[in-house]
């Protein structure tokens, strides 16, 4: 295709977060997942009740620290666990569980500043919703962005309102675009989360979501595979036949197609997802995470393609 191989030192054909961070900091950087003790506006009645139907009791923070512990205690515990895999490196404190801007600014400041004070922390990654970005919170995030390396991760999941309603997202696309604009006004990096395999969505719908993200002013993307966990509201939808699990082959081909239409500079934070094996309903093939990642690499190589190979023709046309 005549495409220059873009991410050579990591031997990847897509722009990984690991590649980006090594270029940014000159060494290994890994995330330490924390639970700040926050709630979610579509659980506590602010906008809805029950939460997103795919979301676990841990607020999608199943691998984060224990919210009963302080931020420093959580940080040390999760950091030590991560060092079993990577012996050296510095850290991004990742506020993962629930909605991490759903609190007064003074509460956010207490949590985030505690994480920044931990030795070796070079930045923050804050997972939240686009409807939880009031002006005073955005102003504090802008302040953080001046002082440290910052990502704000915004859950999108899908651009299709019928699906969004079905999974109880409790916000629409206008709210999402407004949230992105608020953050980008201050130069804050934004990572959009999307989920492949949501109930009722076919290939074309999932590609439309990826195309929409490709066209946004966001700097990163997380591509998740829907994995169904015991105890989530989506189990009832599964029992009613509203959800069919993707096969591994379907997922690999879809992700490769999505990568091809993303801007080459967009940073890919994740291309699959897994959950605690004791809670998994399916698809069970997803628990073999490294096998999935390796198969995606192999398919990109088989195609002779890279991230962004079809960006100009598919998204900008």
Short mmCIF file of C-alpha atoms in Angstrom, two decimals:
data_model
loop_
_atom_site.label_atom_id
_atom_site.label_comp_id
_atom_site.label_asym_id
_atom_site.label_seq_id
_atom_site.Cartn_x
_atom_site.Cartn_y
_atom_site.Cartn_z
CA UNK A 1 0.00 0.00 0.00
CA UNK A 2 3.06 2.23 0.22
CA UNK A 3 2.26 3.15 3.83
CA UNK A 4 5.22 3.94 6.07
CA UNK A 5 5.36 1.57 9.07
CA UNK A 6 4.62 4.08 11.85
CA UNK A 7 5.36 2.60 15.29
CA UNK A 8 8.53 0.64 14.72
CA UNK A 9 10.18 0.42 18.13
CA UNK A 10 7.13 -1.26 19.63
CA UNK A 11 6.56 -3.30 16.47
CA UNK A 12 2.90 -2.29 16.33
CA UNK A 13 0.79 -1.12 13.43
CA UNK A 14 -1.35 1.16 15.56
CA UNK A 15 -0.47 4.12 17.78
CA UNK A 16 -0.40 2.57 21.23
CA UNK A 17 -0.47 4.48 24.49
CA UNK A 18 2.72 2.68 25.49
CA UNK A 19 4.49 3.99 22.39
CA UNK A 20 3.21 7.51 23.06
CA UNK A 21 4.25 7.49 26.72
CA UNK A 22 7.73 6.18 25.97
CA UNK A 23 8.18 9.01 23.50
CA UNK A 24 6.77 11.51 26.00
CA UNK A 25 8.76 10.44 29.07
CA UNK A 26 11.63 8.33 27.74
CA UNK A 27 10.79 5.33 29.92
CA UNK A 28 8.09 2.85 30.85
CA UNK A 29 4.96 4.49 32.29
CA UNK A 30 2.06 2.43 33.58
CA UNK A 31 -1.34 3.19 35.03
CA UNK A 32 -2.21 2.59 38.67
CA UNK A 33 -5.99 2.12 38.85
CA UNK A 34 -7.70 3.82 41.80
CA UNK A 35 -11.21 4.08 43.22
CA UNK A 36 -11.87 7.62 44.41
CA UNK A 37 -15.09 6.70 46.20
CA UNK A 38 -17.34 8.55 43.76
CA UNK A 39 -20.86 7.63 42.65
CA UNK A 40 -22.44 7.95 39.19
CA UNK A 41 -25.24 10.32 38.16
CA UNK A 42 -27.30 7.61 36.53
CA UNK A 43 -27.06 5.45 39.64
CA UNK A 44 -27.80 8.03 42.32
CA UNK A 45 -30.79 9.64 40.59
CA UNK A 46 -29.07 12.80 39.36
CA UNK A 47 -30.03 11.85 35.79
CA UNK A 48 -31.28 8.26 36.18
CA UNK A 49 -31.23 5.15 38.34
CA UNK A 50 -29.73 1.72 37.85
CA UNK A 51 -26.58 2.70 35.99
CA UNK A 52 -25.50 1.59 32.53
CA UNK A 53 -26.73 -1.95 32.00
CA UNK A 54 -23.20 -3.26 31.28
CA UNK A 55 -21.62 -1.67 34.37
CA UNK A 56 -20.53 -3.86 37.26
CA UNK A 57 -21.04 -3.26 40.96
CA UNK A 58 -17.50 -1.85 40.98
CA UNK A 59 -18.44 0.84 38.47
CA UNK A 60 -16.22 -0.67 35.76
CA UNK A 61 -13.32 -0.43 38.18
CA UNK A 62 -13.04 -4.16 38.85
CA UNK A 63 -9.23 -4.03 38.85
CA UNK A 64 -8.93 -0.75 40.79
CA UNK A 65 -8.05 -0.29 44.44
CA UNK A 66 -10.39 -0.77 47.37
CA UNK A 67 -12.52 2.35 47.90
CA UNK A 68 -12.47 1.74 51.63
CA UNK A 69 -8.76 2.60 51.59
CA UNK A 70 -7.19 6.02 51.24
CA UNK A 71 -5.70 7.04 47.91
CA UNK A 72 -2.10 6.58 49.17
CA UNK A 73 -2.88 3.07 50.48
CA UNK A 74 -4.60 2.08 47.23
CA UNK A 75 -1.76 3.50 45.20
CA UNK A 76 0.93 1.54 47.03
CA UNK A 77 -1.04 -1.71 46.83
CA UNK A 78 -1.85 -1.49 43.11
CA UNK A 79 1.63 -0.16 42.27
CA UNK A 80 3.25 -3.14 43.99
CA UNK A 81 1.01 -5.51 42.07
CA UNK A 82 1.89 -3.84 38.77
CA UNK A 83 5.61 -4.04 39.56
CA UNK A 84 5.33 -7.82 39.50
CA UNK A 85 4.95 -7.40 35.74
CA UNK A 86 7.06 -4.28 35.13
CA UNK A 87 10.01 -3.92 37.48
CA UNK A 88 10.82 -0.33 36.58
CA UNK A 89 8.81 2.69 35.53
CA UNK A 90 6.82 5.69 36.65
CA UNK A 91 3.10 6.09 37.03
CA UNK A 92 -0.11 7.66 35.88
CA UNK A 93 -2.71 7.67 38.65
CA UNK A 94 -5.86 6.38 36.95
CA UNK A 95 -9.15 7.28 38.60
CA UNK A 96 -11.14 4.53 36.95
CA UNK A 97 -14.17 3.44 38.95
CA UNK A 98 -17.54 5.17 38.56
CA UNK A 99 -17.68 8.89 37.58
CA UNK A 100 -14.62 10.73 38.81
CA UNK A 101 -15.82 14.31 38.44
CA UNK A 102 -19.19 13.66 40.11
CA UNK A 103 -18.39 15.57 43.29
CA UNK A 104 -17.68 19.12 44.48
CA UNK A 105 -14.36 20.55 43.36
CA UNK A 106 -12.94 20.51 46.88
CA UNK A 107 -13.50 16.74 47.03
CA UNK A 108 -11.90 16.23 43.63
CA UNK A 109 -8.94 18.35 44.66
CA UNK A 110 -8.39 16.28 47.81
CA UNK A 111 -8.37 12.99 45.85
CA UNK A 112 -6.37 14.07 42.82
CA UNK A 113 -3.74 16.01 44.75
CA UNK A 114 -3.18 13.03 47.05
CA UNK A 115 -2.38 10.89 44.02
CA UNK A 116 -0.07 13.50 42.52
CA UNK A 117 1.96 13.58 45.74
CA UNK A 118 2.90 9.90 45.42
CA UNK A 119 6.52 9.38 44.39
CA UNK A 120 6.97 8.65 40.70
CA UNK A 121 3.55 9.91 39.58
CA UNK A 122 3.92 11.87 36.32
CA UNK A 123 0.25 12.43 35.54
CA UNK A 124 -3.43 11.68 35.97
CA UNK A 125 -6.05 9.90 33.93
CA UNK A 126 -9.60 10.69 35.02
CA UNK A 127 -12.55 8.61 33.85
CA UNK A 128 -15.87 10.45 33.77
CA UNK A 129 -19.05 11.27 31.86
CA UNK A 130 -19.65 14.28 29.60
CA UNK A 131 -22.59 15.41 31.74
CA UNK A 132 -20.35 15.76 34.81
CA UNK A 133 -18.20 18.66 33.65
CA UNK A 134 -19.56 21.82 35.30
CA UNK A 135 -17.55 24.98 34.77
CA UNK A 136 -15.75 24.95 38.13
CA UNK A 137 -14.66 21.35 37.59
CA UNK A 138 -13.39 22.14 34.10
CA UNK A 139 -11.46 25.09 35.51
CA UNK A 140 -9.75 22.80 38.02
CA UNK A 141 -8.98 20.27 35.28
CA UNK A 142 -7.47 23.10 33.23
CA UNK A 143 -5.30 23.99 36.22
CA UNK A 144 -4.18 20.36 36.52
CA UNK A 145 -3.43 20.29 32.81
CA UNK A 146 -0.98 23.15 33.31
CA UNK A 147 0.79 21.34 36.16
CA UNK A 148 0.87 17.70 35.11
CA UNK A 149 0.30 15.27 32.26
CA UNK A 150 -3.49 14.81 32.08
CA UNK A 151 -6.03 12.70 30.23
CA UNK A 152 -9.79 12.92 30.71
CA UNK A 153 -11.51 9.73 29.58
CA UNK A 154 -15.11 10.21 28.45
CA UNK A 155 -17.45 7.28 28.04
CA UNK A 156 -19.25 7.42 24.71
CA UNK A 157 -19.86 3.70 24.05
CA UNK A 158 -22.05 4.31 20.96
CA UNK A 159 -23.32 7.14 18.78
CA UNK A 160 -26.68 5.43 18.30
CA UNK A 161 -29.41 6.85 20.50
CA UNK A 162 -31.54 3.69 20.40
CA UNK A 163 -28.63 1.71 21.83
CA UNK A 164 -27.78 4.45 24.29
CA UNK A 165 -31.33 4.39 25.61
CA UNK A 166 -31.29 0.58 25.80
CA UNK A 167 -28.13 0.55 27.92
CA UNK A 168 -29.29 3.52 30.07
CA UNK A 169 -26.51 5.97 29.24
CA UNK A 170 -28.86 8.85 30.13
CA UNK A 171 -27.21 11.42 27.86
CA UNK A 172 -27.25 12.15 24.14
CA UNK A 173 -24.62 13.04 21.56
CA UNK A 174 -25.08 16.78 21.98
CA UNK A 175 -24.03 16.43 25.61
CA UNK A 176 -21.00 14.42 24.53
CA UNK A 177 -19.88 16.99 21.97
CA UNK A 178 -20.38 19.77 24.53
CA UNK A 179 -18.25 17.90 27.06
CA UNK A 180 -15.45 17.41 24.55
CA UNK A 181 -15.58 21.09 23.57
CA UNK A 182 -15.35 22.23 27.21
CA UNK A 183 -12.19 20.21 27.73
CA UNK A 184 -10.54 21.00 24.41
CA UNK A 185 -11.04 24.73 25.01
CA UNK A 186 -8.31 24.32 27.63
CA UNK A 187 -6.15 21.96 25.59
CA UNK A 188 -7.01 18.97 27.78
CA UNK A 189 -6.38 15.58 26.17
CA UNK A 190 -9.59 13.58 25.69
CA UNK A 191 -9.89 9.82 25.27
CA UNK A 192 -13.24 8.50 23.98
CA UNK A 193 -14.42 5.05 25.08
CA UNK A 194 -16.45 2.93 22.68
CA UNK A 195 -17.86 -0.58 23.13
CA UNK A 196 -18.14 -3.16 20.36
CA UNK A 197 -20.85 -5.79 20.72
CA UNK A 198 -23.61 -3.79 22.42
CA UNK A 199 -27.16 -5.22 22.19
CA UNK A 200 -28.75 -4.83 18.77
CA UNK A 201 -25.69 -3.30 17.07
CA UNK A 202 -24.36 -4.71 13.81
CA UNK A 203 -21.06 -4.16 12.00
CA UNK A 204 -22.19 -0.99 10.24
CA UNK A 205 -23.40 0.62 13.45
CA UNK A 206 -20.14 -0.12 15.25
CA UNK A 207 -18.16 1.29 12.32
CA UNK A 208 -20.31 4.45 12.43
CA UNK A 209 -19.34 4.95 16.07
CA UNK A 210 -15.64 4.59 15.23
CA UNK A 211 -16.01 7.03 12.30
CA UNK A 212 -17.67 9.58 14.57
CA UNK A 213 -14.78 9.38 17.04
CA UNK A 214 -12.28 9.64 14.19
CA UNK A 215 -13.92 12.92 13.19
CA UNK A 216 -13.96 14.39 16.73
CA UNK A 217 -11.37 16.62 18.34
CA UNK A 218 -10.23 13.85 20.66
CA UNK A 219 -6.68 12.64 21.05
CA UNK A 220 -7.25 9.07 22.15
CA UNK A 221 -9.64 6.14 21.95
CA UNK A 222 -10.36 3.05 24.00
CA UNK A 223 -11.98 0.24 22.04
CA UNK A 224 -13.69 -2.19 24.39
CA UNK A 225 -15.22 -5.57 23.74
CA UNK A 226 -18.51 -5.92 25.56
CA UNK A 227 -18.02 -8.57 28.22
CA UNK A 228 -21.09 -9.54 30.22
CA UNK A 229 -20.62 -9.83 33.97
CA UNK A 230 -22.80 -11.59 36.49
CA UNK A 231 -25.02 -9.25 38.49
CA UNK A 232 -25.22 -6.50 35.88
CA UNK A 233 -28.60 -5.32 34.52
CA UNK A 234 -27.54 -6.45 31.04
CA UNK A 235 -27.83 -10.08 32.13
CA UNK A 236 -31.62 -9.62 31.95
CA UNK A 237 -31.27 -8.27 28.40
CA UNK A 238 -29.11 -11.30 27.54
CA UNK A 239 -31.72 -13.67 28.99
CA UNK A 240 -34.37 -11.98 26.81
CA UNK A 241 -32.29 -12.61 23.69
CA UNK A 242 -31.40 -8.94 23.14
CA UNK A 243 -27.67 -9.65 23.18
CA UNK A 244 -25.53 -12.00 21.14
CA UNK A 245 -21.82 -12.28 21.84
CA UNK A 246 -19.39 -11.48 19.05
CA UNK A 247 -17.09 -14.26 17.91
CA UNK A 248 -13.37 -13.68 18.23
CA UNK A 249 -13.01 -13.60 14.45
CA UNK A 250 -15.78 -10.99 14.10
CA UNK A 251 -14.19 -8.84 16.76
CA UNK A 252 -10.67 -9.01 15.32
CA UNK A 253 -11.84 -8.07 11.82
CA UNK A 254 -13.98 -5.22 13.18
CA UNK A 255 -11.18 -3.74 15.30
CA UNK A 256 -8.76 -3.86 12.37
CA UNK A 257 -11.35 -2.09 10.20
CA UNK A 258 -11.85 0.53 12.91
CA UNK A 259 -8.12 1.10 13.31
CA UNK A 260 -7.78 1.69 9.58
CA UNK A 261 -10.22 4.61 9.68
CA UNK A 262 -8.79 6.34 12.76
CA UNK A 263 -6.42 9.30 12.36
CA UNK A 264 -2.81 8.05 12.44
CA UNK A 265 -1.99 10.40 15.34
CA UNK A 266 -4.91 9.27 17.53
CA UNK A 267 -3.54 7.36 20.52
CA UNK A 268 -5.09 3.92 21.01
CA UNK A 269 -5.30 3.30 24.75
CA UNK A 270 -6.96 -0.10 24.45
CA UNK A 271 -8.27 -2.44 21.77
CA UNK A 272 -10.03 -5.07 23.83
CA UNK A 273 -11.48 -5.55 27.29
CA UNK A 274 -11.69 -8.28 29.89
CA UNK A 275 -13.33 -8.75 33.25
CA UNK A 276 -12.82 -10.82 36.39
CA UNK A 277 -13.04 -14.43 35.23
CA UNK A 278 -15.19 -15.46 38.20
CA UNK A 279 -17.84 -12.92 37.12
CA UNK A 280 -17.75 -13.56 33.39
CA UNK A 281 -20.88 -14.70 31.56
CA UNK A 282 -19.25 -14.27 28.15
CA UNK A 283 -17.75 -14.19 25.67
CA UNK A 284 -15.29 -16.51 27.38
CA UNK A 285 -12.67 -16.20 24.63
CA UNK A 286 -12.10 -12.62 25.79
CA UNK A 287 -10.34 -13.75 28.97
CA UNK A 288 -7.34 -14.77 26.82
CA UNK A 289 -6.46 -11.10 26.36
CA UNK A 290 -2.96 -11.55 24.96
CA UNK A 291 -4.20 -14.05 22.41
CA UNK A 292 -6.72 -11.49 21.18
CA UNK A 293 -4.06 -8.76 20.99
CA UNK A 294 -1.69 -11.05 19.12
CA UNK A 295 -4.42 -12.04 16.67
CA UNK A 296 -5.18 -8.37 15.95
CA UNK A 297 -1.48 -7.77 15.27
CA UNK A 298 -1.42 -10.79 12.98
CA UNK A 299 -4.47 -9.65 11.02
CA UNK A 300 -3.04 -6.17 10.49
CA UNK A 301 0.19 -7.76 9.27
CA UNK A 302 -1.72 -10.16 6.99
CA UNK A 303 -3.53 -7.20 5.44
CA UNK A 304 -0.32 -5.19 5.15
CA UNK A 305 -2.14 -2.28 6.75
CA UNK A 306 -1.76 0.22 9.60
CA UNK A 307 -3.86 2.60 11.67
CA UNK A 308 -5.09 5.41 9.47
CA UNK A 309 -4.67 3.58 6.18
CA UNK A 310 -8.25 4.47 5.16
CA UNK A 311 -8.72 7.59 7.30
CA UNK A 312 -8.62 10.14 4.47
CA UNK A 313 -10.93 8.17 2.18
CA UNK A 314 -13.50 6.94 4.71
CA UNK A 315 -13.75 9.76 7.28
CA UNK A 316 -12.71 12.92 5.48
CA UNK A 317 -14.60 12.29 2.25
#
